[in-house]
Amino acid sequence: MSREELKNGIAHKLTLQDLASFCARLGFFYPSGRIYGGLSGFYDYGPLGAELRREILNDWWWYFVERRDDVLGIHGSIITHPRTWIASGHVESFIDFIVTCKKCGSEYRADHLLEDLGIHVPELTLETLSKLIKEHGVRCPKCKGELGDPAPFNLMFTTYVGPKKTAASLAYLRPETAQLIFTNFRNIIMTMGVKLPFGIAQYGKAFRNEISPRGFLFRLREFEQMEIEYFVNPKKLDDCPYYDEVKGMEINLLSAEMQERGEREGVKITIEDAVDKGLIGCKWHAYWIAESLLWLESIGVKHNRLRVREHIKTELAHYAVQTFDVEFLFPQAGWKEIEGISNRSDYDLKRHQKYSGEEMHIYDDGEKVIPYVIEPSFGLERVILAVLFSAYNEIKGRRVLSLHPKIAPVKVGVFPLVSKPQFVEKAREIYTILREEFKTIYEAKDSIGRRYARADERGVPICITVDGRTFEDDTVTIRFRDTREQIRVHISELENEIRRIFKEWDKIALPCQVST
Ligand code: GAP
């Protein structure tokens, strides 16, 4: 495989199932409740997964909140006032369609059942799903029994607040973090002195009682979202001061129009052309699509495996005017959504104004405005899948996880070449200093080759080795995971050199350049 292919492609044939086994073996993720047989749709983060999660969340926060002056972060509660979900439309409309086998009682998500049989579902309506099941004579995959009619199923988990389990104490676990932003909108404008346009960001848990969770971390019942609601005056949807910075960016776009013509492949088009041709409704929406792609690429997701697909009309959520999914090309599974970017208009704020009686306007140019919202909404676990599939390489039996140092769970490995006391003492001395600043591991067990191999598959970007020469000239080697190249560095310069390497990583290291 050429350098270019290694840079852009994926040098493996890993399935989601293979990735799940790899991740469990290395301590990234474990099925939750495994000792009791597991609970479908729930995963626990192991030591490496917990670090990876923290790093991605931190980087998202840094990229979209800390380094900007127009986005503020909040952290809302998981259970909130139940009227929130009536106002938002989730109680009424947050549904999928379920079919139940009349013979064995197995339950299926109707559209998934059809798609698994290769039956195209043009729209998600009760009538269409019923018609397709009848037309194709679909029966229960488990017992071949007759299926009942599809029925709407609300995905929200319910609970009770307080000791009484009554209709009055019924509450919901949030199915999206977004609504906490809308219900705090008034608090933010009253306390933070914000002016349009501005955004409010939040990450945290979301819960959906998915009918058929599947695909390892892809469709979970408990997952994490990273969401921004970016508020814009509806008369100024094209007044985006950052637009010029991104308008030349080329994206792979599959518009609704193209899908309605039966096309399944996207086209390469610049952001500017997509806006000028009316494919993306406004410049603010286009800007947030570009920013999302740039962030994904900055954490190592491969550019050529990302595309932007517009929702067709029947797919649009109840609140959306226009939605684009950022999709990742998964091996075997194909293009799948990892982020949704919607224009939610003023739907949510107006609904909360109506249901709460609280004013949801802000003044802009002396006029009362209920802003429109552009919403980039990432699912953390799906971003993790895209990162892992982009980083994983298997060449001649050597497994390498080429994670970017800024998100790698472990940044540095420190090893004595041999386990003689002098080597061990020096290596531990270096380890103790480095771990103050970098997440560092120390290992002395097994041959140096095995230790390097273990570090490579855990995604450790560099390893420091104390060898015989260390005792002659106070130098150690730094070994690069992706190239296996080594350089010698004076111990007194080690911290500076590591800082420089990580800062200049994109220039120094060729991702996935694995010598065979
Ligand atoms: N606030 C908008 C919203 O929630 P969504 O498309 O339903 O929109 C946004 O969800 C993102 O959340 C998706 O792009 C996906 O990455 C993630 N997500 C949604 N459902 C999920 C599930 N069951 N398991 C894992 N991630 C999920």
Coordinates of C-alpha atoms and ligand atoms in Angstrom, one line a residue:
M1 CA 0.0 0.0 0.0
S2 CA 1.3 3.4 -1.0
R3 CA 2.0 6.3 1.4
E4 CA -1.0 8.2 0.0
E5 CA -3.3 5.2 0.4
L6 CA -2.1 4.8 4.0
K7 CA -2.8 8.4 4.6
N8 CA -6.3 8.5 3.2
G9 CA -7.5 4.9 3.3
I10 CA -8.1 2.3 5.8
A11 CA -5.6 -0.5 5.8
H12 CA -7.8 -3.2 7.3
K13 CA -11.0 -5.1 6.9
L14 CA -12.2 -4.7 10.5
T15 CA -15.9 -5.1 11.2
L16 CA -17.8 -3.4 14.0
Q17 CA -17.7 -6.8 15.8
D18 CA -13.9 -7.1 15.4
L19 CA -13.5 -3.6 16.7
A20 CA -15.7 -4.4 19.7
S21 CA -13.5 -7.4 20.5
F22 CA -10.3 -5.4 20.0
C23 CA -11.6 -2.6 22.3
A24 CA -12.7 -5.1 25.0
R25 CA -9.3 -6.9 24.9
L26 CA -7.4 -3.6 25.3
G27 CA -9.6 -2.1 27.9
F28 CA -11.4 0.5 25.9
F29 CA -15.0 -0.6 26.2
Y30 CA -16.9 -3.5 27.9
P31 CA -20.5 -4.5 27.5
S32 CA -22.2 -3.1 30.6
G33 CA -23.3 -5.8 33.1
R34 CA -21.3 -8.4 31.3
I35 CA -21.0 -10.6 34.4
Y36 CA -24.8 -10.9 34.3
G37 CA -25.0 -11.5 30.6
G38 CA -24.9 -7.8 29.5
L39 CA -27.6 -5.3 29.0
S40 CA -28.3 -4.5 25.4
G41 CA -27.5 -0.9 24.4
F42 CA -25.3 -0.1 27.3
Y43 CA -21.4 -0.1 27.3
D44 CA -18.9 0.8 30.1
Y45 CA -15.7 2.6 29.4
G46 CA -12.6 0.8 30.5
P47 CA -9.4 2.6 31.5
L48 CA -8.3 3.5 27.9
G49 CA -11.8 4.3 26.8
A50 CA -12.4 6.6 29.8
E51 CA -9.2 8.5 28.8
L52 CA -10.1 8.6 25.1
R53 CA -13.6 9.9 26.0
R54 CA -12.2 12.6 28.3
E55 CA -9.7 13.7 25.6
I56 CA -12.3 13.9 22.8
L57 CA -14.8 15.8 25.0
N58 CA -12.1 18.2 26.2
D59 CA -10.9 18.8 22.6
W60 CA -14.5 19.4 21.4
W61 CA -15.0 21.9 24.3
W62 CA -11.7 23.6 23.5
Y63 CA -12.4 23.8 19.8
F64 CA -16.0 25.0 20.0
V65 CA -16.2 26.8 23.3
E66 CA -12.8 27.9 24.8
R67 CA -11.1 29.1 21.7
R68 CA -14.1 31.2 20.6
D69 CA -15.7 34.2 22.1
D70 CA -19.2 33.7 20.7
V71 CA -20.0 30.3 22.3
L72 CA -20.7 29.7 26.0
G73 CA -20.8 26.4 27.7
I74 CA -23.4 25.0 30.2
H75 CA -24.0 21.8 31.9
G76 CA -27.7 20.9 32.4
S77 CA -29.5 18.2 34.4
I78 CA -30.4 14.9 32.9
I79 CA -33.9 14.9 34.4
T80 CA -35.7 18.2 34.1
H81 CA -39.2 19.6 34.2
P82 CA -41.4 17.1 32.2
R83 CA -43.2 20.0 30.5
T84 CA -39.9 20.6 28.7
W85 CA -40.6 17.4 26.6
I86 CA -44.2 18.3 26.0
A87 CA -43.2 21.7 24.7
S88 CA -40.3 20.3 22.6
G89 CA -42.7 17.9 20.9
H90 CA -40.8 14.8 22.1
V91 CA -43.8 13.4 24.1
E92 CA -45.9 13.5 20.9
S93 CA -43.4 12.9 18.1
F94 CA -40.2 11.2 19.3
I95 CA -41.1 7.8 18.0
D96 CA -40.0 4.9 15.9
F97 CA -42.2 2.1 14.6
I98 CA -42.2 -1.2 16.3
V99 CA -43.5 -4.6 14.9
T100 CA -44.1 -7.5 17.2
C101 CA -44.2 -11.2 16.2
K102 CA -47.6 -12.7 16.9
K103 CA -46.0 -16.1 17.6
C104 CA -42.8 -15.6 19.7
G105 CA -43.3 -12.0 20.8
S106 CA -39.9 -10.7 19.4
E107 CA -39.9 -7.0 18.7
Y108 CA -38.2 -5.2 15.8
R109 CA -37.8 -1.7 14.6
A110 CA -39.9 -1.8 11.4
D111 CA -37.6 0.2 9.1
H112 CA -34.5 -1.7 10.3
L113 CA -36.2 -5.1 9.8
L114 CA -37.0 -4.1 6.2
E115 CA -33.6 -2.6 5.4
D116 CA -31.9 -5.7 6.8
L117 CA -33.8 -7.7 4.2
G118 CA -32.6 -5.3 1.5
I119 CA -36.0 -3.6 1.2
H120 CA -35.6 0.1 0.6
V121 CA -37.8 2.3 2.9
P122 CA -38.5 5.5 1.1
E123 CA -40.3 7.2 4.0
L124 CA -40.8 6.5 7.7
T125 CA -44.6 6.5 7.9
L126 CA -46.9 3.9 9.4
E127 CA -48.7 3.5 6.1
T128 CA -45.5 2.9 4.1
L129 CA -44.0 0.5 6.6
S130 CA -47.3 -1.5 6.9
K131 CA -47.6 -1.7 3.1
L132 CA -43.9 -2.8 2.6
I133 CA -44.2 -5.5 5.3
K134 CA -47.4 -6.9 3.7
E135 CA -46.2 -6.5 0.1
H136 CA -42.9 -8.4 0.8
G137 CA -44.6 -11.0 3.1
V138 CA -42.0 -10.2 5.8
R139 CA -42.1 -12.7 8.7
C140 CA -40.3 -12.9 12.0
P141 CA -36.6 -13.6 11.4
K142 CA -36.4 -15.7 14.5
C143 CA -39.5 -18.1 14.3
K144 CA -41.0 -17.2 10.8
G145 CA -44.2 -16.3 12.7
E146 CA -46.7 -13.7 11.4
L147 CA -45.9 -10.0 12.3
G148 CA -48.5 -7.7 13.8
D149 CA -49.1 -4.2 12.4
P150 CA -46.4 -1.6 13.0
A151 CA -47.1 0.7 15.9
P152 CA -45.5 4.0 17.1
F153 CA -43.2 3.6 20.0
N154 CA -41.9 6.6 22.1
L155 CA -38.2 6.4 22.7
M156 CA -38.0 8.4 25.9
F157 CA -37.1 6.6 29.1
T158 CA -39.5 7.5 32.0
T159 CA -39.0 7.6 35.7
Y160 CA -40.7 9.1 38.7
V161 CA -39.5 12.0 40.8
G162 CA -40.1 11.6 44.5
P163 CA -41.6 8.7 46.4
K164 CA -45.0 8.5 44.7
K165 CA -45.3 6.8 41.3
T166 CA -48.2 8.8 39.9
A167 CA -48.9 10.7 36.6
A168 CA -47.9 13.9 38.4
S169 CA -44.5 12.6 39.3
L170 CA -43.7 11.1 35.9
A171 CA -40.5 12.5 34.3
Y172 CA -38.2 11.7 31.4
L173 CA -34.5 11.1 31.0
R174 CA -33.4 13.6 28.4
P175 CA -33.3 12.1 24.9
E176 CA -31.1 15.0 23.7
T177 CA -29.1 17.6 25.6
A178 CA -30.4 20.4 23.3
Q179 CA -33.5 21.2 25.3
L180 CA -31.6 22.1 28.4
I181 CA -30.0 24.8 26.2
F182 CA -33.3 26.2 25.1
T183 CA -34.8 26.1 28.6
N184 CA -31.7 28.1 29.8
F185 CA -31.8 30.5 27.0
R186 CA -33.5 33.3 29.0
N187 CA -31.0 32.7 32.0
I188 CA -28.1 33.1 29.6
I189 CA -29.3 36.4 28.0
M190 CA -30.3 37.8 31.4
T191 CA -26.9 37.0 33.1
M192 CA -24.2 36.8 30.5
G193 CA -24.6 40.0 28.4
V194 CA -24.7 38.1 25.1
K195 CA -25.6 39.6 21.7
L196 CA -26.7 37.8 18.5
P197 CA -25.2 35.8 17.0
F198 CA -24.0 33.5 19.8
G199 CA -24.0 29.9 20.7
I200 CA -24.6 27.8 23.8
A201 CA -22.8 24.4 24.0
Q202 CA -23.2 21.4 26.2
Y203 CA -22.0 17.9 26.3
G204 CA -23.5 15.1 28.4
K205 CA -25.6 11.9 28.6
A206 CA -28.7 11.3 26.5
F207 CA -31.0 8.3 26.8
R208 CA -33.1 6.7 24.1
N209 CA -35.0 3.4 24.6
E210 CA -34.0 2.2 21.2
I211 CA -36.1 -0.7 19.9
S212 CA -33.0 -2.5 18.5
P213 CA -29.7 -1.2 19.8
R214 CA -26.8 -2.5 17.6
G215 CA -23.5 -2.0 15.9
F216 CA -21.3 -2.0 19.1
L217 CA -21.3 1.7 20.1
F218 CA -23.3 2.9 17.1
R219 CA -26.9 2.6 18.5
L220 CA -27.0 2.7 22.2
R221 CA -29.7 3.4 24.8
E222 CA -27.3 5.5 26.9
F223 CA -24.9 7.7 25.0
E224 CA -23.3 11.1 25.1
Q225 CA -24.0 14.1 22.9
M226 CA -21.9 17.2 22.2
E227 CA -24.3 19.9 21.0
I228 CA -24.3 23.6 20.2
E229 CA -27.3 25.7 19.6
Y230 CA -26.1 28.7 17.6
F231 CA -28.6 31.6 17.7
V232 CA -28.9 33.9 14.7
N233 CA -31.3 36.7 13.8
P234 CA -33.6 35.0 11.1
K235 CA -33.1 38.1 8.9
K236 CA -29.3 37.6 9.1
L237 CA -28.9 33.9 8.2
D238 CA -26.4 34.8 5.6
D239 CA -24.4 37.4 7.7
C240 CA -21.7 35.0 8.8
P241 CA -18.4 36.8 9.4
Y242 CA -16.4 33.5 9.2
Y243 CA -17.9 32.4 5.9
D244 CA -15.0 33.5 3.8
E245 CA -12.6 31.3 5.8
V246 CA -14.5 28.1 4.9
K247 CA -16.2 28.9 1.6
G248 CA -13.4 27.3 -0.5
M249 CA -13.6 24.0 1.4
E250 CA -14.6 21.0 -0.7
I251 CA -17.1 18.6 0.7
N252 CA -18.7 15.4 -0.5
L253 CA -22.4 16.3 -0.6
L254 CA -25.5 14.1 -1.2
S255 CA -28.4 16.5 -1.4
A256 CA -32.1 15.6 -0.8
E257 CA -32.8 16.5 -4.5
M258 CA -30.1 13.9 -5.6
Q259 CA -31.6 11.2 -3.4
E260 CA -35.1 12.0 -4.7
R261 CA -33.6 11.4 -8.2
G262 CA -32.4 8.0 -7.0
E263 CA -28.8 8.9 -6.7
R264 CA -26.8 7.3 -3.9
E265 CA -23.4 8.8 -4.3
G266 CA -22.4 12.3 -3.2
V267 CA -20.6 14.9 -5.4
K268 CA -17.5 17.0 -4.6
I269 CA -18.6 20.6 -4.3
T270 CA -17.3 23.6 -2.5
I271 CA -19.2 25.1 0.4
E272 CA -19.6 28.3 -1.7
D273 CA -21.1 26.4 -4.7
A274 CA -23.4 24.5 -2.4
V275 CA -24.7 27.7 -0.9
D276 CA -24.9 29.5 -4.3
K277 CA -26.9 26.6 -5.8
G278 CA -29.3 26.7 -2.9
L279 CA -28.3 23.2 -1.7
I280 CA -27.4 24.5 1.7
G281 CA -30.1 27.0 2.9
C282 CA -27.9 29.7 4.5
K283 CA -24.3 30.7 5.1
W284 CA -24.5 30.1 8.9
H285 CA -25.6 26.5 8.2
A286 CA -22.8 26.1 5.7
Y287 CA -20.3 27.5 8.1
W288 CA -21.2 25.0 10.9
I289 CA -21.0 22.1 8.5
A290 CA -17.5 23.2 7.5
E291 CA -16.4 23.7 11.2
S292 CA -17.7 20.3 12.1
L293 CA -15.7 18.6 9.3
L294 CA -12.6 20.6 10.3
W295 CA -12.9 19.5 13.9
L296 CA -13.4 15.8 13.0
E297 CA -10.4 15.9 10.7
S298 CA -8.3 17.6 13.4
I299 CA -8.9 14.6 15.7
G300 CA -7.9 12.2 13.0
V301 CA -11.1 11.2 11.2
K302 CA -10.2 10.6 7.6
H303 CA -11.4 13.4 5.2
N304 CA -12.2 11.0 2.3
R305 CA -14.5 8.9 4.6
L306 CA -16.7 11.8 5.5
R307 CA -19.7 13.0 3.5
V308 CA -22.6 15.4 4.1
R309 CA -26.1 14.0 3.4
E310 CA -29.2 16.1 3.5
H311 CA -32.3 14.6 5.0
I312 CA -35.1 14.1 2.6
K313 CA -38.5 15.7 3.5
T314 CA -40.0 12.6 5.2
E315 CA -36.9 12.0 7.3
L316 CA -36.8 15.5 8.8
A317 CA -37.3 15.6 12.6
H318 CA -40.5 17.4 13.8
Y319 CA -38.4 20.6 14.6
A320 CA -36.2 20.8 11.5
V321 CA -36.3 23.1 8.4
Q322 CA -33.2 21.6 6.9
T323 CA -30.9 18.9 8.3
F324 CA -27.6 17.5 7.1
D325 CA -26.0 14.4 8.5
V326 CA -22.2 14.1 8.6
E327 CA -21.7 10.5 7.7
F328 CA -18.7 8.3 8.1
L329 CA -17.9 5.5 5.6
F330 CA -17.8 2.4 7.9
P331 CA -16.1 -0.7 6.6
Q332 CA -18.9 -3.2 5.7
A333 CA -21.7 -1.1 7.2
G334 CA -21.3 1.8 4.7
W335 CA -22.2 5.4 5.2
K336 CA -23.7 6.1 8.6
E337 CA -24.5 9.3 10.5
I338 CA -22.1 10.5 13.2
E339 CA -23.4 14.0 13.5
G340 CA -26.6 15.9 12.6
I341 CA -26.5 19.6 11.7
S342 CA -30.0 21.1 11.7
N343 CA -31.6 24.4 11.1
R344 CA -34.2 24.2 13.9
S345 CA -35.6 27.6 13.0
D346 CA -37.4 29.3 16.0
Y347 CA -39.4 26.2 16.7
D348 CA -38.0 25.3 20.1
L349 CA -37.8 28.8 21.6
K350 CA -41.4 29.6 20.4
R351 CA -42.7 26.3 21.8
H352 CA -41.0 27.0 25.2
Q353 CA -42.4 30.5 25.2
K354 CA -45.9 29.2 24.6
Y355 CA -45.7 26.4 27.2
S356 CA -43.9 28.3 29.9
G357 CA -45.3 31.8 29.4
E358 CA -41.8 33.1 29.6
E359 CA -40.5 35.6 26.9
M360 CA -37.9 34.0 24.7
H361 CA -36.8 37.1 22.7
I362 CA -33.5 39.0 22.5
Y363 CA -33.0 42.5 21.2
D364 CA -31.0 42.8 18.0
D365 CA -30.6 46.2 16.2
G366 CA -33.3 47.5 18.6
E367 CA -35.8 44.9 17.5
K368 CA -37.3 42.1 19.5
V369 CA -36.2 38.8 17.9
I370 CA -36.8 35.2 18.5
P371 CA -33.7 33.8 17.0
Y372 CA -33.3 30.9 14.6
V373 CA -31.0 28.1 15.6
I374 CA -28.3 26.1 13.8
E375 CA -27.5 23.0 15.7
P376 CA -24.3 20.9 15.2
S377 CA -25.0 17.8 17.2
F378 CA -22.3 15.1 17.6
G379 CA -22.8 11.7 19.2
L380 CA -19.6 11.0 21.2
E381 CA -19.6 7.3 20.7
R382 CA -20.1 7.5 17.0
V383 CA -17.2 10.0 16.8
I384 CA -15.1 7.5 18.8
L385 CA -16.0 4.8 16.2
A386 CA -15.0 7.1 13.3
V387 CA -11.7 7.9 15.1
L388 CA -10.9 4.3 15.9
F389 CA -11.7 3.0 12.4
S390 CA -9.6 5.9 11.0
A391 CA -6.7 5.1 13.3
Y392 CA -6.6 1.4 13.2
N393 CA -4.1 -0.3 10.9
E394 CA -3.0 -3.9 10.5
I395 CA 0.0 -4.6 8.4
K396 CA 1.7 -7.9 8.4
G397 CA 0.2 -8.8 11.7
R398 CA 1.3 -5.6 13.3
R399 CA -1.6 -3.7 14.8
V400 CA -1.2 0.1 15.2
L401 CA -3.7 2.6 16.5
S402 CA -2.5 5.8 15.0
L403 CA -4.4 8.1 17.3
H404 CA -3.6 11.8 17.3
P405 CA -1.5 12.6 20.4
K406 CA -4.1 15.2 21.6
I407 CA -6.7 12.4 22.0
A408 CA -4.5 9.4 22.6
P409 CA -5.4 7.9 26.0
V410 CA -1.7 7.5 26.8
K411 CA 0.8 10.0 25.4
V412 CA 4.2 8.5 26.3
G413 CA 5.6 5.1 27.2
V414 CA 8.9 4.9 29.2
F415 CA 10.8 1.7 29.0
P416 CA 14.2 0.4 30.3
L417 CA 15.8 -1.6 27.4
V418 CA 16.6 -4.4 29.9
S419 CA 15.5 -4.9 33.5
K420 CA 18.9 -4.3 35.1
P421 CA 18.5 -2.1 38.3
Q422 CA 20.5 0.8 36.8
F423 CA 18.2 0.9 33.7
V424 CA 15.1 0.5 35.7
E425 CA 16.0 3.3 38.1
K426 CA 16.8 5.7 35.3
A427 CA 13.6 4.9 33.4
R428 CA 11.5 5.3 36.5
E429 CA 13.2 8.6 37.2
I430 CA 12.2 9.8 33.7
Y431 CA 8.7 8.4 34.1
T432 CA 8.2 10.2 37.4
I433 CA 9.1 13.5 35.8
L434 CA 7.1 13.1 32.5
R435 CA 3.9 11.9 34.2
E436 CA 3.6 15.3 35.8
E437 CA 2.7 16.7 32.4
F438 CA 1.9 13.8 30.1
K439 CA -0.2 10.8 30.6
T440 CA 2.7 8.3 30.7
I441 CA 3.1 4.6 31.3
Y442 CA 6.1 2.7 32.5
E443 CA 6.7 -0.9 31.5
A444 CA 9.7 -3.3 32.1
K445 CA 8.0 -6.7 31.5
D446 CA 8.8 -8.7 28.3
S447 CA 11.2 -7.9 25.5
I448 CA 11.4 -4.3 24.2
G449 CA 9.8 -5.4 20.9
R450 CA 6.7 -6.7 22.7
R451 CA 6.5 -3.6 24.8
Y452 CA 6.6 -1.4 21.6
A453 CA 3.9 -3.7 20.0
R454 CA 1.6 -3.3 23.0
A455 CA 2.1 0.5 23.0
D456 CA 1.4 0.6 19.3
E457 CA -1.9 -1.1 19.5
R458 CA -2.9 1.0 22.5
G459 CA -2.2 4.1 20.4
V460 CA 0.8 5.5 22.4
P461 CA 2.3 8.1 20.0
I462 CA 5.9 7.9 21.3
C463 CA 8.0 5.7 23.5
I464 CA 11.2 6.7 25.4
T465 CA 13.8 4.0 25.9
V466 CA 16.7 4.0 28.4
D467 CA 19.6 2.0 26.8
G468 CA 23.3 1.5 27.4
R469 CA 24.2 4.8 25.8
T470 CA 22.1 6.7 28.3
F471 CA 24.8 6.1 30.9
E472 CA 27.5 7.4 28.6
D473 CA 25.9 10.7 27.3
D474 CA 22.6 11.2 29.2
T475 CA 20.5 10.6 26.1
V476 CA 17.5 8.4 25.5
T477 CA 15.7 7.3 22.3
I478 CA 12.3 8.6 21.3
R479 CA 10.5 6.0 19.1
F480 CA 7.6 7.2 16.9
R481 CA 4.7 4.8 16.8
D482 CA 3.6 5.3 13.2
T483 CA 7.0 5.4 11.5
R484 CA 9.0 3.3 14.0
E485 CA 11.7 5.9 13.5
Q486 CA 13.9 6.7 16.5
I487 CA 15.8 9.9 17.5
R488 CA 18.2 10.5 20.4
V489 CA 17.5 13.3 22.8
H490 CA 19.4 14.6 25.8
I491 CA 17.4 13.9 29.0
S492 CA 17.5 17.6 30.0
E493 CA 15.7 18.4 26.7
L494 CA 13.2 15.6 26.8
E495 CA 10.1 17.5 28.1
N496 CA 10.7 20.4 25.6
E497 CA 11.2 17.9 22.8
I498 CA 8.0 16.0 23.6
R499 CA 6.0 19.3 23.7
R500 CA 7.5 20.2 20.3
I501 CA 6.7 16.8 18.8
F502 CA 3.1 16.9 20.0
K503 CA 2.6 20.5 18.8
E504 CA 4.0 19.8 15.4
W505 CA 2.6 16.3 15.1
D506 CA 0.6 16.9 11.9
K507 CA 3.8 18.0 10.2
I508 CA 6.2 15.4 11.7
A509 CA 4.1 12.2 11.6
L510 CA 2.4 10.8 8.6
P511 CA -0.7 9.2 10.0
C512 CA -0.8 5.5 9.4
Q513 CA 2.6 5.5 7.8
V514 CA 3.6 2.1 9.0
S515 CA 6.8 0.5 7.7
T516 CA 6.3 -3.1 7.0
Ligands
GAP1 N1 -30.4 17.5 19.2 C1 -30.5 16.9 18.0 C2 -30.4 15.4 18.0 O1 -30.4 14.8 19.1 P1 -30.1 13.3 16.5 O2 -29.7 13.2 15.1 O3 -31.2 12.5 17.0 O4 -30.3 14.9 16.8 C3 -27.6 13.6 17.3 O5 -28.8 12.9 17.4 C4 -26.4 12.7 17.3 O6 -26.5 11.9 18.5 C5 -26.4 11.7 16.1 O7 -25.8 12.2 15.0 C6 -25.6 10.5 16.7 O8 -24.2 10.8 16.6 C7 -26.0 10.6 18.2 N2 -27.0 9.5 18.5 C8 -28.3 9.6 18.3 N3 -28.9 8.5 18.7 C9 -27.9 7.7 19.2 C10 -27.9 6.3 19.7 N4 -29.0 5.7 19.9 N5 -26.7 5.8 20.1 C11 -25.6 6.5 19.9 N6 -25.5 7.8 19.4 C12 -26.7 8.3 19.0

